[in-house]
Amino acid sequence: MMVPSWIMVMMFIILVALPMGITAFQQASQHSVANNANTAAVATKKAGGLAPTRALQVPQLRVTNEEHEDYGEAHPHGRTGINCPIHRRDMLFQTTGVASWAVWTALAFSQVPAVSAAQEVGLPPGAVVILGANGKTGSEVAEALAKQGRASVTLTRTGRDPFLTRQKLPYINFITHYPEPVSVTDLGAMKEAMDKLKPAAIVFCASASSNGGNAFAVDDQGVGNAAQVAKDANARFILVSALAVDRPNSKSFQMTNTLGGNFDGIMDAKLRGEERVRKTLKDYVIVRPGVLMGGKTTKLGATGVELNQGDYIGGGLSRDELAAVVVAALDSNIRGVTVEAYRKATRTKLQPDFPATSGNERTGATYTELFTTGGPLKVD
């Protein structure tokens, strides 16, 4: 809530300007009385001990060290001018000067244009909001954007800043953390955050966890919540899902779907989450990564990664490779598509009866070219 400028001015005058002015006046008065007495004593001494008749009519101007020495005394504090007599006119100038400075300062600050809530948390307009940024994939996406000099804001379920211990990263200034806890299972908290941040795009990297909610709360309903707030914010939406979600007969699906605990049924939940996105949005890309491998990208970079469609082919890739694919998806003009992503070297068919290639493979010299070369992608 913005405080009206006139209230800011009055508060500044009452709390700062007036006390400063009073203090200056009191100090000046004390100095003037003390030094007037000192000046009178000097004049009396010069007059032979007689009470002067005109000596006290010495003009009450500011007395310098040299003027003190003319009266036969050195300045009691050397050349600092601490106890120099001060005329009441000077006191008035000092007092009103302080008050004027305070008023003009308050007025200047009151004229500062109102900033959006996004600017209040350090988020430039049009930045990318990352949901589930406390996870490895989410933080990799933030880093991938930052390395390109692009702003992002991280949101986490706990409110914890995922980069709190990584403040020395050379690109850390491009990553802003939203300080309030935001769970994708809480539609109200999501709406409040997006109303403040007004993002140009939202990347969903959250998933079920031991403490953060089960698969159907996060990967199904949570995705639906995120899609809704993206629609309300008119923001582009990138969903990180999983390869093989619509191949229930594949080993990949069956093994992942029966992990138990909060992860039980996660492939079913992810597929339902995808459907929520397709029903809610038009401006989206769903990225289905293969098995997430440890380590960083290979020397091949983008040339070692392949995109596909149809959920026929699987494989694996590192999280930084996945993050690069996500950023490329953000930058593309493609809307309403679903792609699978993996390293070409790990390519394998998801089921024994599937062909070795789908005919939908896409490669490129850069991650951007994965989306822009090889003909149009199939729209969902």
XYZ file of C-alpha atoms in Angstrom:
380
model
C 0.000 0.000 0.000
C 1.434 3.390 -1.028
C 1.429 6.206 1.610
C 0.108 9.566 0.228
C 2.893 12.046 -0.438
C 1.469 14.758 1.845
C 1.529 12.359 4.800
C 5.165 11.512 4.027
C 6.034 15.249 4.015
C 4.285 15.945 7.309
C 5.853 12.927 9.001
C 9.304 13.980 7.815
C 8.848 17.545 9.080
C 7.516 16.465 12.486
C 9.955 13.628 13.097
C 13.124 15.028 11.494
C 13.043 18.678 10.431
C 11.479 20.217 13.547
C 13.724 18.413 16.100
C 16.810 19.252 14.031
C 15.798 22.909 13.826
C 15.101 23.203 17.557
C 18.403 21.546 18.440
C 20.340 23.858 16.133
C 18.640 26.920 17.616
C 19.360 25.834 21.211
C 23.006 25.101 20.493
C 23.434 28.387 18.682
C 21.837 30.323 21.561
C 24.155 28.724 24.101
C 27.208 29.552 22.017
C 26.041 33.132 21.519
C 25.466 33.796 25.246
C 28.827 32.347 26.258
C 30.772 34.233 23.645
C 28.966 37.530 24.201
C 30.082 37.365 27.834
C 33.632 36.574 26.736
C 33.638 39.478 24.298
C 32.378 41.859 26.959
C 35.142 40.809 29.384
C 37.804 41.459 26.770
C 36.355 44.872 25.990
C 36.256 45.777 29.698
C 39.891 44.803 30.097
C 40.868 47.008 27.160
C 38.947 49.915 28.704
C 41.085 49.757 31.862
C 38.666 47.785 33.928
C 35.886 50.317 33.496
C 32.519 49.245 32.329
C 32.466 50.147 28.668
C 29.799 52.467 27.363
C 30.066 51.494 23.672
C 32.155 48.383 23.915
C 29.026 46.218 24.232
C 27.756 47.771 21.045
C 30.256 45.733 19.048
C 28.358 44.393 16.028
C 27.315 40.817 16.748
C 28.891 39.242 13.716
C 30.526 35.854 13.469
C 33.964 36.124 15.119
C 36.886 34.306 13.526
C 40.146 33.197 15.147
C 41.801 36.388 13.941
C 39.099 38.534 15.560
C 39.608 36.700 18.871
C 43.326 37.382 18.617
C 42.595 41.083 17.942
C 40.936 41.159 21.340
C 44.089 39.813 22.934
C 42.906 36.159 23.266
C 43.389 33.147 21.152
C 40.357 31.096 20.164
C 39.783 28.684 23.071
C 39.642 25.723 20.689
C 42.301 26.703 18.215
C 40.952 27.262 14.711
C 37.944 24.958 14.931
C 35.406 27.681 15.458
C 33.469 25.643 18.028
C 32.745 28.522 20.408
C 32.565 31.389 17.963
C 29.774 33.903 18.714
C 26.811 33.448 16.411
C 24.369 36.210 15.614
C 20.678 35.378 15.979
C 20.311 36.096 12.300
C 22.806 33.280 11.668
C 20.881 31.075 14.050
C 17.746 31.792 12.071
C 19.527 30.952 8.831
C 20.817 27.683 10.289
C 17.481 26.678 11.767
C 15.383 27.551 8.747
C 18.042 26.112 6.477
C 17.798 22.748 8.161
C 14.024 22.851 8.071
C 13.990 23.934 4.433
C 16.404 21.176 3.501
C 14.239 18.635 5.299
C 11.044 19.845 3.636
C 12.576 19.896 0.171
C 14.051 16.435 0.738
C 10.688 15.093 1.842
C 9.000 16.674 -1.147
C 11.594 15.220 -3.482
C 11.062 11.730 -2.107
C 7.298 12.158 -2.224
C 7.562 12.835 -5.951
C 9.302 9.531 -6.698
C 6.993 7.586 -9.024
C 5.206 4.667 -7.459
C 6.881 1.341 -8.158
C 5.191 -1.930 -8.818
C 5.373 -4.784 -6.358
C 7.606 -6.552 -8.857
C 10.134 -3.703 -8.619
C 9.856 -3.731 -4.828
C 11.281 -7.256 -4.732
C 13.903 -6.360 -7.317
C 12.193 -8.028 -10.252
C 12.424 -6.206 -13.569
C 9.209 -6.185 -15.595
C 8.963 -9.182 -17.892
C 11.123 -11.531 -15.867
C 10.659 -15.293 -15.647
C 9.121 -16.802 -12.517
C 10.392 -20.270 -11.592
C 8.138 -22.481 -9.469
C 9.855 -25.240 -7.531
C 13.162 -23.397 -7.701
C 14.484 -25.138 -4.616
C 14.955 -28.286 -6.691
C 17.975 -28.952 -8.854
C 16.120 -28.468 -12.124
C 14.579 -25.176 -11.073
C 17.879 -23.731 -9.899
C 19.540 -24.854 -13.143
C 16.908 -22.952 -15.122
C 17.583 -19.804 -13.056
C 21.312 -20.150 -13.691
C 20.831 -20.774 -17.408
C 18.839 -17.541 -17.691
C 21.282 -15.580 -15.525
C 24.259 -16.673 -17.620
C 22.534 -14.963 -20.529
C 22.017 -11.819 -18.474
C 18.304 -12.459 -18.071
C 16.278 -11.867 -14.935
C 14.350 -14.520 -13.080
C 12.674 -14.802 -9.699
C 12.701 -18.010 -7.688
C 9.692 -19.173 -5.708
C 9.856 -22.004 -3.190
C 7.404 -23.834 -0.969
C 9.311 -22.916 2.194
C 10.314 -19.401 1.214
C 13.962 -20.442 1.436
C 16.279 -18.817 -1.079
C 17.911 -21.625 -3.103
C 20.876 -19.350 -3.878
C 21.405 -18.154 -0.311
C 24.755 -19.958 -0.072
C 25.779 -19.129 -3.634
C 25.939 -15.350 -3.477
C 29.397 -15.247 -5.078
C 28.166 -16.532 -8.425
C 29.194 -13.957 -11.045
C 25.639 -13.742 -12.381
C 23.778 -13.823 -9.042
C 22.380 -10.294 -9.516
C 20.115 -11.607 -12.255
C 18.420 -14.007 -9.845
C 15.877 -12.579 -7.402
C 14.140 -14.569 -4.684
C 10.521 -13.989 -3.707
C 10.742 -14.039 0.098
C 7.319 -15.455 0.919
C 6.525 -19.207 0.940
C 4.561 -20.181 -2.168
C 3.261 -23.733 -2.538
C 1.823 -24.712 -5.886
C -0.897 -26.523 -3.928
C -2.123 -23.155 -2.585
C -3.967 -21.352 -5.366
C -4.485 -18.232 -3.226
C -0.785 -17.858 -2.469
C 0.011 -18.411 -6.137
C -2.407 -15.717 -7.251
C -1.096 -13.261 -4.689
C 2.493 -13.817 -5.791
C 1.730 -13.509 -9.504
C -0.366 -10.391 -8.970
C 2.707 -8.798 -7.400
C 5.313 -10.139 -9.800
C 3.481 -9.811 -13.121
C 5.814 -12.234 -14.927
C 6.221 -12.543 -18.658
C 6.637 -16.307 -18.286
C 6.278 -19.045 -15.683
C 8.363 -22.213 -15.569
C 6.944 -25.090 -13.537
C 9.709 -27.276 -12.094
C 7.973 -28.474 -8.922
C 7.174 -32.127 -8.264
C 6.093 -34.402 -5.450
C 8.451 -34.656 -2.498
C 8.604 -36.152 0.962
C 7.685 -32.858 2.631
C 6.008 -30.855 -0.105
C 2.960 -32.896 -1.023
C 2.054 -36.032 -2.915
C 2.035 -36.458 -6.667
C -1.618 -35.637 -7.184
C -1.383 -32.507 -5.022
C 1.700 -31.162 -6.825
C 2.034 -32.742 -10.286
C -1.703 -32.739 -10.985
C -3.572 -30.045 -9.027
C -0.474 -27.913 -8.540
C 0.137 -27.790 -12.274
C -3.496 -26.844 -12.782
C -3.127 -23.992 -10.284
C -0.023 -22.742 -12.041
C -1.720 -22.904 -15.440
C -4.613 -20.851 -14.099
C -2.422 -18.089 -12.681
C -0.418 -18.053 -15.927
C -3.661 -17.499 -17.797
C -4.689 -14.713 -15.429
C -1.258 -13.086 -15.795
C -1.202 -13.544 -19.570
C 2.160 -15.255 -19.109
C 3.856 -17.855 -21.265
C 3.995 -21.238 -19.514
C 6.645 -23.942 -19.643
C 5.921 -27.220 -17.863
C 8.675 -29.679 -17.020
C 6.905 -33.039 -17.053
C 8.379 -36.500 -17.724
C 9.038 -38.736 -20.660
C 6.758 -41.841 -21.037
C 3.818 -40.375 -19.085
C 1.359 -41.607 -21.694
C 3.015 -44.995 -22.214
C 1.638 -47.011 -19.266
C 2.912 -50.271 -20.743
C 6.518 -49.118 -20.798
C 8.970 -50.108 -18.087
C 9.837 -46.456 -17.538
C 6.241 -45.637 -16.693
C 5.668 -48.663 -14.484
C 8.854 -48.290 -12.459
C 8.370 -44.574 -11.855
C 4.656 -44.825 -11.139
C 5.111 -47.304 -8.309
C 7.782 -45.569 -6.243
C 5.420 -45.453 -3.278
C 4.834 -42.831 -0.625
C 4.209 -39.309 -1.906
C 5.547 -40.439 -5.293
C 3.004 -43.166 -5.816
C 1.084 -42.659 -9.047
C 3.340 -39.796 -10.111
C 3.194 -40.649 -13.818
C -0.604 -40.677 -13.733
C -0.531 -37.357 -11.911
C 1.876 -35.796 -14.411
C -0.294 -36.829 -17.342
C -3.343 -35.319 -15.674
C -1.346 -32.157 -15.015
C -0.431 -31.941 -18.689
C -4.096 -32.213 -19.635
C -4.947 -29.361 -17.282
C -2.408 -27.171 -19.077
C -3.792 -28.062 -22.508
C -7.349 -27.254 -21.415
C -6.422 -23.975 -19.747
C -3.752 -22.393 -21.944
C -2.753 -21.783 -25.520
C 0.668 -20.237 -24.962
C 2.583 -23.161 -23.474
C 5.291 -25.712 -24.151
C 5.458 -29.019 -22.283
C 8.964 -30.459 -22.019
C 9.228 -34.159 -21.174
C 12.791 -34.932 -20.102
C 14.202 -38.426 -19.995
C 16.089 -39.815 -17.014
C 17.909 -36.975 -15.268
C 21.565 -37.898 -15.064
C 24.236 -36.559 -12.757
C 27.036 -34.316 -13.939
C 27.005 -31.548 -16.479
C 26.520 -31.332 -20.208
C 28.891 -33.121 -22.547
C 31.292 -31.268 -24.819
C 28.799 -31.746 -27.633
C 26.407 -29.262 -26.066
C 23.203 -28.768 -28.025
C 24.419 -30.977 -30.854
C 24.306 -33.942 -28.495
C 20.658 -33.363 -27.538
C 17.611 -34.456 -29.462
C 13.951 -33.486 -29.287
C 11.156 -35.818 -30.270
C 7.379 -36.084 -30.273
C 4.924 -38.902 -29.808
C 6.519 -40.490 -26.717
C 8.104 -43.337 -28.664
C 11.769 -42.722 -27.828
C 13.424 -42.310 -24.443
C 16.863 -41.646 -23.024
C 18.559 -39.416 -20.477
C 20.176 -36.007 -20.130
C 21.726 -33.783 -17.474
C 19.816 -31.076 -15.655
C 21.792 -28.261 -17.239
C 20.959 -29.697 -20.658
C 17.305 -29.782 -19.636
C 17.534 -26.180 -18.411
C 18.963 -25.134 -21.775
C 16.047 -26.828 -23.535
C 13.590 -25.010 -21.234
C 15.179 -21.618 -21.981
C 15.073 -22.366 -25.711
C 11.397 -23.276 -25.374
C 10.785 -19.952 -23.656
C 12.449 -18.082 -26.501
C 10.700 -19.913 -29.301
C 7.507 -18.645 -30.865
C 6.043 -22.121 -30.622
C 2.791 -22.530 -28.728
C 0.743 -25.508 -27.668
C 3.295 -28.276 -28.222
C 4.762 -31.182 -26.261
C 8.307 -32.423 -26.815
C 10.537 -35.127 -25.361
C 14.202 -34.330 -24.664
C 17.222 -36.617 -24.229
C 20.810 -37.131 -25.371
C 21.124 -38.759 -28.748
C 23.720 -41.139 -27.354
C 21.145 -42.517 -24.899
C 18.316 -42.910 -27.390
C 16.194 -46.026 -26.850
C 12.646 -47.015 -27.779
C 10.228 -46.960 -24.889
C 8.577 -50.287 -25.727
C 9.908 -53.344 -27.581
C 7.259 -53.059 -30.277
C 8.095 -49.428 -31.083
C 10.313 -48.486 -34.035
C 13.930 -47.453 -33.374
C 13.110 -43.937 -34.590
C 9.827 -42.071 -34.641
C 10.477 -39.856 -37.629
C 9.941 -36.808 -35.416
C 13.539 -36.400 -34.269
C 14.892 -32.841 -34.156
C 18.514 -31.728 -33.857
C 20.346 -28.419 -34.148
C 23.632 -26.613 -33.689
C 22.090 -24.613 -30.833
C 19.311 -25.261 -28.371
C 17.207 -22.653 -30.135
C 17.581 -24.542 -33.408
C 16.126 -27.643 -31.780
C 12.807 -25.792 -31.914
C 13.251 -23.833 -35.137
C 14.738 -26.331 -37.607
C 13.390 -29.587 -38.977
C 9.934 -28.465 -39.970
C 6.971 -27.433 -37.810
C 6.321 -29.188 -34.542
C 3.033 -30.998 -34.113
C 0.550 -28.998 -32.094
C -1.276 -30.805 -29.284
